[in-house]
Coordinates of C-alpha atoms in Angstrom, one line a residue:
Chain A
G1 CA -16.2 5.7 5.4
E2 CA -12.7 7.1 5.1
N3 CA -11.5 7.2 1.5
V4 CA -8.8 8.8 -0.7
E5 CA -9.5 9.8 -4.3
Q6 CA -6.6 9.8 -6.7
H7 CA -6.5 11.4 -10.2
P8 CA -5.7 10.7 -13.0
S9 CA -5.7 6.9 -13.2
T10 CA -3.3 7.0 -16.1
L11 CA -0.9 9.7 -17.2
S12 CA 1.4 9.8 -20.2
V13 CA 4.1 12.5 -20.5
Q14 CA 7.0 13.2 -22.7
E15 CA 10.5 12.7 -21.2
G16 CA 11.6 15.9 -19.6
D17 CA 8.1 17.2 -18.9
S18 CA 6.5 17.4 -15.5
A19 CA 3.9 15.1 -14.1
V20 CA 1.3 15.9 -11.4
I21 CA -0.9 13.5 -9.5
K22 CA -3.6 14.7 -7.2
C23 CA -5.3 13.2 -4.2
T24 CA -8.1 14.2 -1.9
Y25 CA -8.8 12.6 1.5
S26 CA -11.9 12.6 3.6
D27 CA -10.7 12.1 7.2
S28 CA -9.8 15.5 8.6
A29 CA -7.8 13.7 11.3
S30 CA -5.3 12.4 8.8
N31 CA -1.8 13.7 9.5
Y32 CA 0.6 11.7 7.5
F33 CA 0.6 11.4 3.7
P34 CA 3.1 9.0 2.0
W35 CA 3.5 8.4 -1.7
Y36 CA 4.5 5.0 -2.9
K37 CA 6.0 4.0 -6.3
Q38 CA 5.4 0.5 -7.6
E39 CA 7.4 -0.6 -10.6
L40 CA 6.1 -3.6 -12.6
G41 CA 6.4 -6.8 -10.6
K42 CA 8.1 -5.1 -7.7
R43 CA 7.1 -4.0 -4.2
P44 CA 5.6 -0.6 -3.5
Q45 CA 8.3 1.7 -2.2
L46 CA 8.1 5.0 -0.3
I47 CA 9.4 7.9 -2.4
I48 CA 8.3 10.9 -0.4
D49 CA 6.0 11.7 2.5
I50 CA 4.6 14.8 4.2
R51 CA 3.1 15.5 7.6
S52 CA 0.3 17.8 8.3
N53 CA 2.4 20.4 9.9
V54 CA 4.1 21.4 6.7
G55 CA 2.8 22.5 3.3
E56 CA 5.5 21.4 1.0
K57 CA 8.4 19.0 0.8
K58 CA 10.9 18.5 -1.9
D59 CA 13.5 15.8 -2.7
Q60 CA 15.4 16.4 -5.9
R61 CA 12.9 16.0 -8.8
I62 CA 10.0 15.0 -6.5
A63 CA 7.9 17.3 -4.5
V64 CA 4.7 17.0 -2.5
T65 CA 2.3 19.7 -1.5
L66 CA -0.4 19.6 1.1
N67 CA -3.5 21.8 1.5
K68 CA -5.1 20.8 4.8
T69 CA -8.0 23.2 4.4
A70 CA -9.1 21.6 1.1
K71 CA -7.8 18.2 2.1
H72 CA -5.8 17.9 -1.0
F73 CA -2.2 16.7 -1.6
S74 CA -0.3 16.4 -4.8
L75 CA 2.8 14.7 -6.1
H76 CA 5.0 16.7 -8.6
I77 CA 7.7 15.1 -10.6
T78 CA 9.8 17.4 -12.7
E79 CA 12.2 16.5 -15.6
T80 CA 10.6 13.1 -15.9
Q81 CA 12.7 10.1 -17.1
P82 CA 11.7 6.7 -18.5
E83 CA 12.6 5.1 -15.1
D84 CA 9.8 7.2 -13.5
S85 CA 7.3 5.0 -15.3
A86 CA 5.4 3.1 -12.6
V87 CA 2.2 3.1 -10.7
Y88 CA 2.1 5.7 -8.0
F89 CA -0.1 5.4 -4.9
C90 CA -1.0 8.2 -2.5
A91 CA -2.2 7.4 1.0
A92 CA -3.5 9.1 4.1
S93 CA -3.0 8.0 7.6
S94 CA -4.2 9.1 11.0
P95 CA -2.9 8.5 14.5
K96 CA -5.9 6.3 15.2
G97 CA -4.5 3.2 13.6
T98 CA -0.8 3.3 14.0
Y99 CA -0.2 4.2 10.4
K100 CA -3.0 2.3 9.0
Y101 CA -3.1 3.7 5.4
I102 CA -6.0 4.5 3.3
F103 CA -4.7 4.3 -0.3
G104 CA -5.8 6.0 -3.5
T105 CA -6.6 3.8 -6.5
G106 CA -3.2 4.5 -8.1
T107 CA -1.9 6.4 -11.1
R108 CA -0.1 4.6 -13.9
L109 CA 2.5 7.0 -15.2
K110 CA 4.2 6.4 -18.6
V111 CA 7.1 8.5 -19.5
L112 CA 7.6 8.4 -23.3
A113 CA 11.2 8.7 -24.6
Chain B
E1 CA 19.2 -6.7 5.5
A2 CA 16.4 -8.8 4.1
G3 CA 13.2 -7.1 3.2
V4 CA 9.7 -8.3 3.7
T5 CA 9.3 -11.6 2.0
Q6 CA 6.0 -13.2 0.9
F7 CA 5.2 -16.7 -0.3
P8 CA 3.9 -17.8 -2.7
S9 CA 4.4 -15.1 -5.3
H10 CA 1.5 -16.5 -7.3
S11 CA -1.2 -19.0 -6.5
V12 CA -4.0 -20.3 -8.8
I13 CA -6.7 -22.2 -7.1
E14 CA -10.3 -23.4 -7.8
K15 CA -13.2 -21.8 -6.1
G16 CA -13.9 -23.6 -2.8
Q17 CA -10.3 -24.5 -2.2
T18 CA -8.0 -23.2 0.6
V19 CA -4.9 -21.1 0.2
T20 CA -2.5 -19.9 2.8
L21 CA -0.3 -16.9 2.2
R22 CA 2.8 -16.3 4.3
C23 CA 4.7 -13.2 5.2
D24 CA 8.0 -12.8 6.9
P25 CA 8.5 -9.2 8.1
I26 CA 11.8 -7.4 8.5
S27 CA 13.5 -8.8 11.6
G28 CA 12.6 -6.8 14.7
H29 CA 9.5 -5.1 13.2
D30 CA 6.7 -5.5 15.6
N31 CA 4.0 -4.0 13.3
L32 CA 2.8 -6.2 10.5
Y33 CA 0.0 -5.3 8.1
W34 CA -1.9 -7.1 5.4
Y35 CA -3.4 -5.2 2.5
R36 CA -5.1 -6.4 -0.7
R37 CA -5.3 -4.9 -4.2
V38 CA -8.1 -6.0 -6.4
M39 CA -7.3 -5.3 -10.0
G40 CA -7.4 -1.6 -10.8
K41 CA -8.6 -0.6 -7.4
E42 CA -7.0 0.8 -4.3
I43 CA -4.7 -1.1 -2.0
K44 CA -7.1 -1.9 0.8
F45 CA -6.2 -2.4 4.5
L46 CA -7.1 -5.9 5.9
L47 CA -5.5 -6.0 9.3
H48 CA -2.7 -5.0 11.6
F49 CA -0.7 -7.0 14.1
V50 CA 1.4 -5.6 16.9
K51 CA 3.7 -8.6 17.7
E52 CA 1.3 -11.5 17.9
S53 CA -1.8 -9.5 18.8
K54 CA -4.4 -8.3 16.3
Q55 CA -4.5 -4.5 16.7
D56 CA -7.1 -3.8 14.0
E57 CA -8.9 -6.3 11.8
S58 CA -11.6 -4.0 10.6
G59 CA -10.7 -4.6 7.0
M60 CA -11.1 -8.3 6.9
P61 CA -13.8 -9.0 4.3
N62 CA -15.5 -11.9 6.1
N63 CA -15.0 -15.0 8.2
R64 CA -13.4 -16.9 5.3
F65 CA -10.2 -15.0 6.0
L66 CA -8.1 -15.9 9.0
A67 CA -4.8 -14.2 9.9
E68 CA -2.3 -15.4 12.4
R69 CA 1.1 -14.3 13.6
T70 CA 2.8 -17.0 15.5
G71 CA 5.1 -15.8 18.3
G72 CA 5.1 -12.4 16.8
T73 CA 7.3 -13.3 13.9
Y74 CA 5.9 -14.5 10.5
S75 CA 2.3 -14.2 9.6
T76 CA -0.1 -16.3 7.6
L77 CA -3.3 -15.3 5.9
K78 CA -5.7 -18.2 5.1
V79 CA -8.6 -18.0 2.8
Q80 CA -11.1 -20.9 3.2
P81 CA -13.1 -21.5 1.1
A82 CA -11.8 -19.2 -1.6
E83 CA -14.3 -17.3 -3.8
L84 CA -13.8 -15.6 -7.2
E85 CA -13.9 -12.2 -5.6
D86 CA -10.9 -13.0 -3.5
S87 CA -8.6 -12.8 -6.5
G88 CA -6.1 -10.0 -6.2
V89 CA -2.7 -9.2 -4.9
Y90 CA -2.1 -9.6 -1.2
F91 CA 0.6 -7.3 0.2
C92 CA 2.2 -7.6 3.5
A93 CA 4.0 -4.7 5.1
S94 CA 6.0 -4.2 8.3
S95 CA 7.3 -1.3 10.4
P96 CA 9.3 -1.0 13.6
V97 CA 7.6 -0.3 17.0
A98 CA 8.9 3.3 16.9
A99 CA 7.1 3.8 13.7
T100 CA 8.0 6.9 11.7
G101 CA 5.2 6.3 9.2
E102 CA 7.0 4.3 6.5
L103 CA 5.7 0.9 5.8
F104 CA 8.0 -1.6 4.2
F105 CA 6.1 -3.7 1.7
G106 CA 6.7 -7.2 0.3
E107 CA 6.4 -7.9 -3.4
G108 CA 2.9 -9.3 -2.9
S109 CA 1.2 -12.7 -3.4
R110 CA -1.0 -12.8 -6.5
L111 CA -4.1 -15.0 -5.9
T112 CA -6.2 -16.1 -8.8
V113 CA -9.4 -18.0 -8.0
L114 CA -11.0 -19.8 -10.9

């Protein structure tokens, strides 16, 4: 079935360093790729998304890249700060299900001060 | 504007008992989704309502799970009888009819089955 693989499962970085989280999807019809951040005890919140007609999108310290051929997409966080510590989920969605998401397993990011 | 609210935030029940989880979506959002995260695994799709109609329930694990959305407003997810493997965090999300892609999630209902 459709699935999304996400790596790494945990990631520790020093404050100020960059963090990269990678995802691979299986359904070639996927055309929307959101990233959600879930802080401890809080709701998952959208931080950035990308559609299949673009290869890269940036919002301040966060960027997402998409390689449709390889079915890879990645989240890049630069100049990490302690408040970036959270669990990050990637997801892929196709037009088939009105934004029914297939999520990755999550990455726990720890930014060490 | 109030976000998606879920109740209860945490429920502990014995195997074989019944639990009902409730979700109040953002007012005016026709799309309502239920997802579940079992510890350490992915957030998995359960089902999708458009107003009061089930659009897609392909993710429902088995017939012990029953979801309803009365009048197209709030939704309930009932598990009867609960089994140990039903433990996890149940998330509800909603989006407007003119969906742009973003789903607005609730904080989740943590279910522990002993």
